[in-house]
XYZ file of C-alpha atoms in Angstrom:
745
model
C 35.039 16.106 8.028
C 31.140 15.288 6.519
C 29.159 12.454 5.858
C 31.320 9.531 4.015
C 29.183 8.039 1.500
C 29.870 4.586 -0.087
C 28.314 2.708 -3.121
C 29.065 -1.573 -3.630
C 26.923 -2.891 -6.554
C 25.705 -6.322 -5.731
C 24.092 -6.913 -9.131
C 22.616 -4.585 -11.942
C 25.665 -2.925 -13.478
C 26.984 -2.799 -17.277
C 23.407 -5.335 -17.673
C 20.696 -5.716 -17.804
C 19.939 -8.188 -14.463
C 17.915 -7.467 -11.554
C 18.961 -4.383 -9.510
C 20.509 -4.578 -5.652
C 23.071 -1.614 -4.365
C 24.686 -1.717 -1.309
C 24.509 2.153 -0.527
C 27.042 2.598 2.587
C 26.491 6.033 5.046
C 28.715 6.537 7.737
C 28.289 9.898 9.603
C 30.105 12.123 11.684
C 29.355 10.533 14.871
C 28.884 6.724 13.937
C 31.714 4.622 14.023
C 30.472 1.701 11.751
C 28.681 2.458 8.553
C 24.866 2.370 8.260
C 24.250 0.100 5.603
C 21.050 0.522 3.012
C 19.950 -2.346 1.167
C 18.457 -0.085 -2.031
C 16.149 -2.755 -4.098
C 16.484 -6.544 -3.796
C 15.840 -8.132 -7.447
C 15.790 -10.943 -8.810
C 14.892 -12.078 -12.795
C 12.164 -14.402 -13.646
C 15.183 -17.203 -13.888
C 15.195 -16.895 -10.443
C 19.202 -17.823 -10.488
C 20.880 -18.015 -7.266
C 24.196 -17.438 -8.142
C 23.162 -14.005 -9.392
C 22.324 -13.768 -5.179
C 25.923 -14.453 -4.335
C 27.194 -11.139 -3.780
C 24.626 -10.306 -2.111
C 24.481 -13.276 0.420
C 28.138 -11.827 1.563
C 26.753 -8.482 3.311
C 22.911 -9.372 4.036
C 23.731 -9.985 7.617
C 25.149 -6.643 7.571
C 22.268 -4.915 6.027
C 20.809 -2.176 8.038
C 17.546 -1.072 6.051
C 16.165 -1.898 2.680
C 14.445 0.559 0.320
C 12.145 -1.083 -2.294
C 11.572 1.293 -4.872
C 8.880 -0.558 -7.413
C 6.643 -3.340 -7.105
C 8.073 -5.885 -9.642
C 10.484 -8.741 -10.026
C 13.468 -6.846 -11.085
C 13.487 -4.593 -7.991
C 12.076 -7.305 -5.043
C 11.660 -10.425 -6.463
C 14.624 -11.549 -4.300
C 13.529 -9.972 -0.912
C 11.393 -13.597 0.351
C 14.606 -15.635 -0.590
C 17.059 -13.396 1.495
C 15.375 -13.215 4.234
C 14.535 -17.048 4.595
C 18.213 -18.418 3.610
C 20.651 -15.523 3.431
C 20.250 -14.005 6.640
C 19.009 -10.450 5.798
C 16.949 -9.416 8.975
C 16.613 -5.528 8.077
C 13.495 -3.785 8.243
C 12.390 -2.522 4.882
C 11.181 0.555 3.464
C 8.207 0.941 0.528
C 5.330 2.847 -0.273
C 1.857 1.489 0.426
C 1.549 0.488 -3.603
C 4.897 -0.773 -3.536
C 3.759 -3.026 -0.636
C 0.382 -4.477 -1.765
C 1.089 -4.628 -5.397
C 4.598 -5.958 -4.104
C 3.300 -8.758 -2.287
C 0.852 -9.810 -5.146
C 4.037 -10.000 -7.523
C 5.254 -12.680 -6.001
C 2.491 -14.538 -4.988
C 1.729 -14.323 -8.920
C 5.202 -15.735 -9.315
C 5.387 -18.550 -7.104
C 1.930 -19.829 -7.763
C 3.116 -19.273 -11.704
C 6.121 -21.502 -11.164
C 4.463 -24.062 -8.562
C 2.140 -25.561 -10.858
C 4.972 -26.670 -13.703
C 7.905 -27.478 -11.283
C 8.985 -28.772 -7.668
C 9.774 -24.786 -6.992
C 11.544 -24.594 -3.248
C 13.158 -21.571 -3.252
C 10.678 -19.846 -1.167
C 7.037 -20.220 0.161
C 4.163 -17.945 0.299
C 4.654 -18.220 4.103
C 8.219 -16.512 3.162
C 6.990 -14.469 1.300
C 4.399 -13.157 3.842
C 6.857 -13.276 6.371
C 9.562 -10.944 4.160
C 6.840 -8.244 3.925
C 5.686 -8.486 7.298
C 8.483 -6.113 8.008
C 7.429 -3.583 5.444
C 6.930 0.337 6.637
C 4.854 2.488 4.168
C 6.118 5.473 3.638
C 3.636 8.056 1.799
C 5.383 10.394 -0.789
C 7.421 13.489 0.369
C 7.226 11.887 4.124
C 10.928 12.228 6.070
C 11.296 8.901 7.613
C 14.273 9.333 10.874
C 15.844 6.733 11.471
C 16.835 6.110 14.910
C 19.711 3.611 16.612
C 22.701 3.333 14.715
C 21.028 5.560 12.179
C 20.419 8.116 14.289
C 20.617 11.721 11.898
C 19.930 9.709 8.673
C 16.266 10.943 6.911
C 14.691 8.799 4.586
C 12.335 10.144 1.970
C 9.911 8.490 -1.080
C 9.154 10.943 -4.033
C 7.394 9.858 -7.138
C 9.436 7.856 -9.720
C 6.739 7.867 -12.463
C 7.123 4.278 -13.751
C 4.972 1.759 -11.773
C 2.373 3.107 -9.379
C 3.891 3.722 -5.877
C 7.251 3.728 -7.681
C 9.684 5.493 -5.958
C 13.184 7.904 -5.769
C 14.654 7.816 -2.647
C 16.285 10.393 -0.879
C 18.831 9.864 2.244
C 19.613 13.129 3.739
C 22.171 13.171 6.407
C 23.934 16.123 7.759
C 22.448 18.427 5.227
C 23.383 16.154 2.313
C 21.553 14.330 -0.048
C 22.251 11.077 -1.410
C 18.663 10.600 -4.319
C 18.549 6.942 -6.123
C 16.586 7.297 -8.870
C 16.242 4.546 -11.379
C 13.506 3.154 -13.904
C 12.164 6.688 -13.733
C 9.122 8.743 -16.049
C 9.122 11.910 -17.063
C 6.034 11.689 -19.460
C 3.052 11.970 -18.045
C 0.485 9.380 -18.685
C -3.435 7.740 -18.058
C -2.314 6.673 -14.334
C 0.729 8.552 -13.263
C 2.308 12.034 -13.430
C 5.704 11.964 -14.278
C 8.898 11.814 -12.007
C 9.794 14.883 -9.098
C 13.577 14.275 -10.014
C 14.180 17.681 -11.902
C 12.739 19.145 -8.846
C 16.176 18.073 -7.039
C 19.069 20.249 -7.708
C 22.785 19.465 -6.554
C 22.556 16.709 -4.675
C 25.745 15.511 -3.043
C 25.386 12.232 -5.004
C 23.014 10.748 -7.549
C 22.681 7.008 -8.211
C 20.799 6.263 -11.540
C 20.341 4.035 -14.099
C 21.597 3.714 -17.879
C 19.159 1.275 -19.041
C 17.540 3.093 -21.701
C 20.464 6.082 -22.436
C 20.595 4.716 -26.391
C 17.351 4.503 -27.178
C 14.398 7.202 -28.047
C 10.903 7.289 -27.161
C 8.814 6.464 -30.700
C 6.989 9.495 -31.944
C 3.326 9.361 -30.353
C 2.093 8.057 -34.378
C 4.069 5.144 -33.481
C 2.624 4.549 -30.229
C -0.552 4.399 -31.334
C -0.336 1.704 -33.873
C -0.513 -0.379 -30.477
C -4.390 0.255 -30.708
C -4.367 -0.263 -34.854
C -2.554 -3.291 -34.412
C -4.827 -4.765 -32.064
C -7.865 -3.778 -33.955
C -6.490 -5.084 -37.192
C -5.701 -8.788 -35.683
C -9.626 -8.500 -33.919
C -11.136 -7.728 -37.074
C -9.484 -10.539 -39.185
C -10.631 -12.751 -37.070
C -7.669 -13.714 -34.779
C -6.639 -13.692 -31.272
C -4.219 -11.113 -29.464
C -2.049 -11.863 -26.473
C -0.494 -9.620 -24.093
C 2.088 -11.085 -22.158
C 2.339 -8.473 -19.046
C 3.413 -8.101 -15.527
C 1.237 -8.784 -12.472
C 0.604 -5.274 -11.182
C 3.031 -2.660 -12.715
C 2.879 -1.462 -16.386
C -0.299 -3.598 -17.033
C -2.193 -0.811 -15.351
C -1.686 1.973 -18.055
C -2.724 -1.155 -20.653
C -5.896 -1.711 -19.029
C -6.871 2.131 -19.162
C -5.536 2.607 -22.473
C -7.921 -0.111 -23.929
C -11.037 0.510 -21.827
C -11.078 3.688 -23.086
C -9.900 2.729 -26.942
C -12.973 0.272 -26.689
C -15.616 2.648 -25.215
C -14.502 5.221 -27.573
C -14.829 2.688 -30.485
C -17.706 1.090 -29.699
C -15.545 -2.517 -29.732
C -17.506 -5.822 -28.288
C -14.561 -8.241 -28.347
C -13.961 -9.566 -25.457
C -10.663 -8.374 -22.877
C -9.797 -10.455 -20.673
C -6.935 -10.116 -17.619
C -5.381 -13.560 -16.679
C -3.234 -13.665 -13.812
C -3.707 -15.940 -10.189
C -3.940 -12.385 -8.391
C -5.872 -10.381 -11.485
C -8.903 -9.797 -8.997
C -7.081 -9.197 -6.036
C -4.704 -6.446 -8.263
C -7.447 -4.863 -9.328
C -9.439 -4.246 -6.121
C -6.477 -2.762 -4.555
C -5.643 -0.747 -7.009
C -9.279 0.797 -6.893
C -8.448 2.331 -3.569
C -5.235 3.598 -4.468
C -6.458 6.719 -6.461
C -4.035 9.482 -4.335
C -1.102 7.908 -5.815
C -2.529 8.341 -9.182
C -2.254 10.823 -11.988
C -4.016 14.297 -11.433
C -6.640 13.425 -14.049
C -7.516 10.620 -12.124
C -7.538 12.104 -9.173
C -9.774 15.029 -10.110
C -12.155 12.802 -11.963
C -12.973 10.841 -8.754
C -13.284 14.251 -6.780
C -16.132 15.792 -9.281
C -17.591 12.404 -10.718
C -16.558 10.324 -7.962
C -16.258 7.952 -11.338
C -13.154 5.284 -10.360
C -11.046 4.560 -13.574
C -10.453 1.142 -12.441
C -14.220 0.159 -12.036
C -13.309 -1.850 -15.584
C -16.346 -2.371 -18.321
C -14.673 -3.572 -20.926
C -12.555 -5.990 -19.367
C -13.256 -9.304 -17.770
C -10.854 -11.095 -15.151
C -9.657 -14.782 -14.995
C -7.506 -16.188 -12.399
C -7.255 -19.675 -14.304
C -6.462 -20.751 -17.479
C -9.680 -22.946 -17.537
C -12.361 -20.066 -17.603
C -10.391 -19.211 -20.369
C -10.987 -21.848 -22.271
C -14.643 -22.498 -21.389
C -15.065 -18.643 -23.018
C -16.988 -18.174 -26.032
C -15.286 -18.818 -29.438
C -14.161 -15.958 -31.648
C -11.458 -13.070 -31.324
C -10.354 -11.998 -28.049
C -7.741 -10.228 -26.240
C -5.677 -11.692 -23.623
C -2.971 -9.383 -21.031
C -1.616 -12.782 -19.375
C 1.420 -12.756 -16.936
C 4.612 -13.740 -16.928
C 5.902 -10.999 -19.628
C 8.556 -12.731 -19.954
C 6.638 -15.688 -21.763
C 9.215 -18.165 -18.660
C 6.073 -19.224 -17.011
C 2.522 -18.463 -16.178
C -0.649 -18.122 -18.695
C 1.351 -16.336 -21.042
C 3.489 -18.977 -21.740
C 0.968 -21.634 -22.334
C -1.390 -19.320 -24.561
C 1.617 -18.521 -26.796
C 2.348 -22.596 -27.325
C -1.348 -22.725 -28.151
C -1.543 -19.430 -30.548
C 1.811 -19.170 -31.766
C 0.716 -21.669 -35.071
C -2.378 -19.413 -36.409
C -0.983 -16.789 -38.903
C -3.984 -14.785 -37.719
C -3.200 -14.249 -34.300
C -0.901 -11.338 -32.839
C 1.258 -11.713 -30.151
C 2.395 -7.839 -29.078
C 4.863 -7.243 -26.455
C 4.978 -3.441 -24.710
C 8.419 -4.091 -23.223
C 11.631 -5.834 -23.723
C 11.966 -8.909 -22.680
C 14.343 -9.699 -20.107
C 17.982 -11.048 -20.937
C 17.788 -14.935 -22.122
C 13.891 -15.415 -21.699
C 11.901 -16.431 -24.806
C 10.378 -13.092 -24.776
C 13.597 -11.708 -25.679
C 14.297 -14.484 -28.187
C 11.224 -13.659 -30.259
C 12.157 -10.100 -30.136
C 15.064 -10.599 -32.329
C 15.469 -8.768 -35.404
C 14.549 -11.530 -37.637
C 12.516 -13.477 -35.180
C 12.681 -17.330 -35.104
C 10.513 -19.201 -37.112
C 10.637 -21.754 -34.525
C 11.526 -22.121 -30.723
C 11.540 -25.216 -28.438
C 9.667 -24.800 -25.525
C 8.960 -27.006 -22.327
C 5.749 -27.432 -21.745
C 4.994 -28.354 -17.960
C 1.610 -29.138 -15.836
C 0.904 -30.640 -12.374
C -0.759 -33.810 -12.444
C -2.336 -35.779 -9.237
C -0.333 -39.453 -8.402
C -2.751 -42.594 -8.935
C -1.729 -46.539 -8.786
C 1.392 -47.707 -7.540
C 3.291 -43.942 -7.380
C 0.177 -42.883 -4.766
C 0.778 -46.065 -2.902
C 4.648 -45.445 -2.429
C 3.553 -41.797 -1.792
C 1.404 -42.515 1.015
C 3.512 -44.918 2.622
C 6.413 -42.752 3.033
C 4.457 -40.090 4.527
C 3.154 -42.465 6.959
C 6.695 -43.235 7.785
C 7.645 -39.616 8.061
C 4.596 -39.280 10.631
C 5.565 -42.239 12.696
C 9.147 -41.059 13.019
C 8.137 -37.496 13.811
C 5.628 -38.842 16.231
C 8.054 -41.232 17.904
C 10.675 -37.945 18.061
C 8.178 -35.643 19.658
C 7.415 -38.654 22.283
C 10.494 -38.867 22.946
C 11.269 -34.694 23.644
C 7.905 -34.816 25.558
C 9.405 -37.440 27.763
C 13.071 -35.925 28.468
C 11.116 -32.596 29.446
C 8.944 -34.265 31.905
C 11.565 -35.561 33.439
C 13.607 -32.321 33.298
C 10.450 -30.759 35.057
C 9.688 -33.142 37.502
C 13.694 -33.083 38.628
C 15.223 -36.322 40.697
C 14.091 -38.309 43.286
C 16.429 -37.622 46.228
C 16.872 -35.764 49.413
C 12.742 -36.275 50.028
C 13.094 -38.058 53.544
C 12.916 -34.780 55.436
C 9.359 -34.121 53.271
C 6.163 -34.954 55.747
C 4.065 -35.161 52.318
C 6.700 -37.746 50.709
C 5.138 -41.507 50.700
C 8.409 -43.719 51.226
C 7.531 -47.647 50.716
C 8.952 -48.698 53.819
C 6.436 -46.608 55.971
C 3.509 -47.352 53.738
C 1.476 -49.570 56.497
C 1.808 -46.858 59.026
C 0.331 -44.588 56.705
C -2.767 -47.119 56.317
C -3.239 -47.574 59.788
C -2.724 -43.537 60.438
C -5.839 -42.941 58.006
C -7.766 -45.914 58.965
C -9.818 -44.469 62.062
C -11.204 -42.064 59.503
C -12.754 -44.577 57.009
C -11.212 -46.784 54.210
C -12.643 -44.404 51.585
C -9.764 -41.719 52.821
C -7.263 -44.373 52.290
C -8.477 -45.498 48.819
C -8.237 -41.996 47.706
C -4.939 -41.194 49.683
C -3.004 -44.389 48.698
C -5.336 -45.855 45.101
C -5.819 -42.801 43.759
C -2.306 -40.722 44.039
C 0.049 -43.652 43.535
C 2.850 -41.097 42.747
C 5.715 -42.051 39.967
C 8.787 -43.177 40.986
C 10.171 -39.362 40.030
C 7.311 -37.763 42.147
C 8.271 -35.269 45.044
C 4.624 -35.333 46.903
C 1.396 -36.759 46.324
C -0.901 -34.053 45.680
C -3.803 -32.440 43.139
C -2.392 -30.952 39.772
C -1.641 -27.504 40.676
C -0.358 -24.615 38.623
C 0.984 -21.237 40.142
C 0.308 -18.649 38.285
C 3.560 -16.529 37.699
C 2.133 -13.974 34.464
C 3.986 -10.855 34.683
C 1.948 -7.431 35.549
C 2.822 -3.565 34.131
C 0.751 -0.782 35.199
C -2.052 -1.829 32.490
C -2.436 -5.624 33.253
C -1.310 -8.892 32.806
C 1.302 -9.230 30.166
C 0.216 -11.231 27.161
C 2.439 -13.850 25.147
C 1.789 -13.290 21.446
C 2.524 -16.546 21.150
C -0.792 -17.511 22.293
C -2.877 -16.153 19.793
C -1.260 -17.404 16.969
C -3.497 -19.041 14.307
C -3.797 -22.864 14.983
C -3.486 -25.065 12.130
C -6.993 -25.805 11.761
C -8.315 -22.233 11.231
C -5.393 -21.594 8.329
C -8.003 -22.784 5.740
C -9.715 -19.445 6.466
C -6.975 -17.717 7.313
C -5.538 -18.371 3.821
C -8.539 -16.561 1.698
C -7.266 -12.867 3.490
C -3.871 -13.229 2.745
C -2.266 -9.673 2.393
C -3.116 -7.677 5.353
C -6.354 -6.519 7.223
C -8.371 -6.014 4.041
C -6.805 -8.086 1.653
C -7.366 -11.322 -0.178
C -6.228 -13.909 -2.637
C -8.593 -14.692 -5.222
C -10.276 -17.949 -4.311
C -8.723 -20.022 -7.441
C -5.642 -19.085 -6.164
C -6.396 -19.883 -2.370
C -7.809 -23.602 -3.818
C -5.075 -24.161 -5.341
C -2.733 -23.441 -1.683
C -4.907 -25.388 -0.042
C -4.966 -28.442 -2.553
C -2.881 -31.331 -0.707
C -3.321 -34.087 -3.175
C -0.388 -35.523 -4.092
C 0.706 -34.118 -7.263
C 4.079 -34.879 -9.745
C 5.234 -32.308 -12.429
C 5.119 -34.046 -15.809
C 6.898 -32.365 -18.461
C 7.512 -32.683 -22.377
C 9.260 -30.411 -24.636
C 8.058 -29.037 -28.050
C 9.041 -27.451 -31.188
C 6.685 -24.576 -31.367
C 6.073 -23.132 -35.821
C 6.061 -19.609 -35.179
C 3.488 -18.534 -37.497
C 1.228 -15.757 -35.771
C 2.506 -11.697 -36.138
C 5.523 -10.655 -33.175
C 5.656 -7.108 -32.435
C 7.148 -5.025 -30.102
C 5.129 -1.217 -29.279
C 7.538 0.420 -26.491
C 5.078 1.098 -23.122
C 7.836 0.851 -20.989
C 7.253 3.893 -19.257
C 10.972 5.054 -18.667
C 12.215 7.835 -19.674
C 14.800 7.671 -22.834
C 17.754 8.678 -23.399
C 16.938 12.547 -24.892
C 15.164 13.146 -21.181
C 17.716 11.174 -19.426
C 20.217 13.349 -20.277
C 18.110 16.457 -19.971
C 17.546 15.966 -16.493
C 20.519 15.036 -15.636
C 21.744 18.270 -16.861
C 19.029 20.286 -14.682
C 19.940 18.324 -11.701
C 23.630 18.320 -11.597
C 24.560 16.329 -8.708
C 27.923 17.055 -7.564
C 29.203 12.633 -8.336
C 27.345 10.379 -10.519
C 26.914 6.653 -10.154
C 25.715 5.041 -13.358
C 23.967 2.108 -12.935
C 21.677 -1.003 -14.738
C 22.041 -0.930 -18.489
C 23.985 -2.456 -21.427
C 27.983 -1.816 -21.381
C 27.911 0.551 -24.420
C 24.579 2.449 -22.789
C 26.542 3.134 -19.273
C 29.709 4.208 -21.354
C 28.266 6.636 -23.439
C 25.896 8.194 -20.941
C 29.222 8.474 -18.766
C 30.985 10.150 -21.846
C 27.924 12.778 -22.051
C 27.929 13.487 -18.455
C 31.756 14.230 -17.853
C 31.083 16.713 -20.895
C 28.023 18.418 -19.780
C 26.494 17.487 -16.138
C 29.556 16.863 -13.598
C 33.077 16.280 -13.304
C 32.871 13.045 -11.135
C 30.909 10.141 -12.609
C 30.848 6.639 -11.809
C 30.621 3.008 -13.156
C 31.678 0.727 -10.686
C 31.533 -3.126 -11.083
C 29.558 -5.917 -9.580
C 30.876 -5.991 -5.882
C 33.155 -2.713 -6.029
C 33.213 -0.169 -3.634
C 33.189 3.220 -4.639
C 33.349 6.652 -2.129
C 31.606 9.177 -3.446
C 32.173 11.260 -0.479
C 31.167 14.874 -0.866
C 34.151 17.706 -1.179
C 31.796 19.575 0.882
C 33.395 19.625 5.066
C 30.010 20.235 6.922
C 30.673 20.681 10.828
C 28.250 20.647 13.543
C 28.169 23.346 16.171
C 26.065 24.048 19.080
C 24.199 27.501 19.265
C 24.690 29.015 22.624
C 21.910 29.942 24.750
C 23.081 33.551 24.965
C 23.442 33.933 21.358
C 19.818 32.400 20.288
C 18.300 34.954 23.308
C 18.527 38.010 20.455
C 18.199 35.805 17.620
C 14.925 36.857 15.659
C 13.053 34.293 13.221
C 11.030 34.588 10.580
C 8.503 32.118 9.199
C 8.999 30.088 5.690
C 6.672 27.585 4.717
C 7.493 24.619 7.126
C 11.143 26.484 8.717
C 11.875 29.283 10.718
C 14.833 31.324 9.524
C 16.998 34.114 10.994
C 19.880 35.946 9.780
C 23.441 35.433 12.389
C 26.102 37.196 13.566
C 28.386 34.629 15.701
C 32.623 33.639 15.937
C 32.984 29.948 16.292
C 34.116 29.179 19.943
C 34.309 26.057 22.057
C 32.473 23.963 25.077
C 33.845 22.689 27.820
C 33.510 19.487 26.295
C 35.440 20.575 23.189
C 32.508 20.468 20.899
C 32.483 23.953 18.474
C 29.733 26.136 19.375
C 28.845 29.836 18.112
C 29.169 32.795 20.591
C 27.702 36.239 20.514
C 30.463 38.377 18.710
C 32.045 40.795 21.004
C 32.533 43.345 18.885
C 29.506 45.304 16.806
C 27.785 43.484 13.847
C 28.856 44.849 10.995
C 25.894 46.211 8.457
C 24.890 42.943 5.965
C 23.086 43.427 2.610
C 19.803 42.343 2.445
C 18.620 38.630 1.395
C 16.052 37.703 -0.395
C 14.973 34.106 0.521
C 12.764 32.190 -1.399
C 12.097 30.016 -4.741
C 10.144 32.361 -7.443
C 9.068 30.515 -10.698
C 8.298 33.245 -12.972
C 4.924 30.845 -14.564
C 3.623 31.838 -9.903
C 4.268 35.587 -10.462
C 2.490 35.740 -13.842
C -0.614 35.213 -12.410
C 0.543 37.596 -9.138
C 0.856 40.208 -10.916
C -2.258 39.914 -12.888
C -4.522 39.892 -9.744
C -3.137 43.457 -8.935
C -4.605 45.115 -11.446
C -0.946 45.114 -13.855
C -0.985 43.380 -17.460
C 1.388 40.503 -18.002
C 2.538 38.855 -20.873
C 5.472 36.303 -21.954
C 7.972 37.621 -24.602
C 11.342 36.268 -25.223
C 11.773 35.053 -21.876
C 11.239 37.466 -19.574
C 7.786 38.704 -18.200
C 6.822 42.467 -19.565
C 4.732 43.762 -16.753
C 2.891 47.107 -18.097
C 4.419 49.326 -21.315
C 7.661 49.753 -19.588
C 8.798 47.340 -16.818
C 10.705 43.838 -17.914
C 11.295 41.006 -15.433
C 13.674 38.018 -16.406
C 14.997 35.401 -14.284
C 19.222 34.720 -15.621
C 21.396 31.749 -14.255
C 24.873 31.201 -14.563
C 26.742 31.389 -17.780
C 26.204 27.465 -19.808
C 22.909 26.553 -17.151
C 19.759 27.160 -19.301
C 17.668 29.146 -17.597
C 19.565 28.993 -14.680
C 18.854 25.389 -13.972
C 21.068 25.297 -11.004
C 23.477 27.436 -8.881
C 23.318 31.094 -7.720
C 20.042 32.607 -10.130
C 19.222 36.640 -10.581
C 15.720 38.245 -10.668
C 16.751 40.955 -13.273
C 14.075 44.114 -13.129
C 14.332 46.753 -16.079
C 12.621 49.582 -16.670
C 12.416 53.514 -15.934
C 12.170 54.635 -12.429
C 8.455 55.747 -12.386
C 5.715 54.371 -10.155
C 5.029 51.078 -11.530
C 8.587 50.540 -11.424
C 8.226 51.012 -7.595
C 5.145 49.072 -7.730
C 6.181 45.967 -9.611
C 9.364 46.158 -7.680
C 7.356 46.427 -3.657
C 4.941 43.452 -5.552
C 8.456 41.006 -6.324
C 9.732 41.815 -3.015
C 6.647 40.456 -1.265
C 7.324 37.096 -2.805
C 10.419 36.456 -0.958
C 11.248 36.529 3.296
C 14.078 39.760 3.423
C 16.981 38.875 6.162
């Protein structure tokens, strides 16, 4: 039998809820399935009830794969590790790790300012991200232990910086997880490489945009026009954005537009981690699009050295900015919390202002409500702020803290006393020890030492009067029982943990060896003054302009269908999308992609094991001694004629055949692209041009690539390269050049 694969959605099917899926891979040799948790998302409501399915299986998870650095894909990771018993190793790319960490910092600080948020702390965030193993694109990571034989590989998704399409491979079968990918090349990112995969055993993908088509480029250009029109009319523009995701693309678009049109209106990027975000992004150029990397290589020009954008980390800096029209990009995109919420309340009542949404708001949020058609004329919001305690409240708080400190001190002293008694041991059977002082023989002891002088008696008796539980009057002595290995003394890492008094300095360097948190954010963390949250409800009259222009950076319905037809998986699992969108894409795929399409419900486990059978066989030494390998990229390949037998322990083995090997047809191994063949033939002096989908070589010879019927351009299945023309010198020369692009077995 082959590798069995089961998929269990824990969140995010038939709706737009956070993404979280359990994939179990049970190989040939393993007894218990290896459980992957792919994404561990939450939404901006932070509702623990959404994580109930995850809580049931958290302790059984063996590895976590994170695909994107936003809340919908990793927001529940700190809570799951703190409260739900999740303790598995986590894998992501470097940008997902760094920017995901900053996203969670921003989420926590935004909520801590307006509520008694206690689902997780900054320490919980740090602890969760400490277990992350960072991989680069196309890096094959071989799991060990229970996951022996499984390889995980991240590939470009194209939606967010570091965004990942995960490939899980075992026994030659691929399971691809691809959600929120983007086919289009953007200013700071290349498009996805999902189309490079052909016929994987299982593809897990989303139907989020199945019913949406990308607006034409002219409509997308309305983005800059709407902003400049509002600013010239004397209004302010608010862009609710995420902390460290799609906002990067928007910043580059605005930066270029401001430079091109020589605009002087100020642009502010306002989050608790804005400067840290840009500092990190400046060092991630190798993860970005070709245009950015080439620009840096040729002119050392870093695209994120922003000349027209001012980075702010608290609202007071914006309030103190000069009067006049301004553009503010503020978190959060949902308007549920953060600076964008407060700015919206202030600016919504002015008809000159504009709130510009670049992504669909999460379901049930203020942003989603404002994106309705028609939008509401008034909305109820809750304004909250943290204020210091004063007067009787402060006195009561201090009394309560003093009481708690006394209780803790009392408990600590009792524990210490118990530990002391336990370490000293019972005072019995001591008469045989010559060092024991017996009260009945105290005078005798004094007489013994008297000839040597009274001061010795004073030292022995007065200076070392032992407690009742002591076994001997000795100087304090601690034997060094440290363990040693070949490299020296074995150290205890706990001895090097930073002490509390050093934390004030350490908190300024959260997030890694070279990472740091903004000073304003750090001061908020260190602010231990007693405070409380004061809230009041307001009805906000929405008189400002509200516009939605799609800059989500996801493949639209047309692109999704094209990509799926090209990839042509053996089995397809659809997740994360509305019920209508999921059903629509399912029916399309059943007709045009593959006959096995699954749309599981929450906690419904589906078996998507491949129908193909895979066997492990041992290659005998006698067979291998006669095999001639040829180099093919990073691999070596060979043609083998053998017969199947069994080893002494019953394992299948390939043995040399007992009769002479029959001749076989020559096999050409490789993947030739016509676009690559054209310049190669040109370099050999042959006149080449594309005509009618074929490659015209010289006057008489034509080369074309032919695929199976129904597969456009031979997207999947067996491909044939046909060379047509009269038997002449050019024909044989071009055929030889064509053969040289393959490996002949």
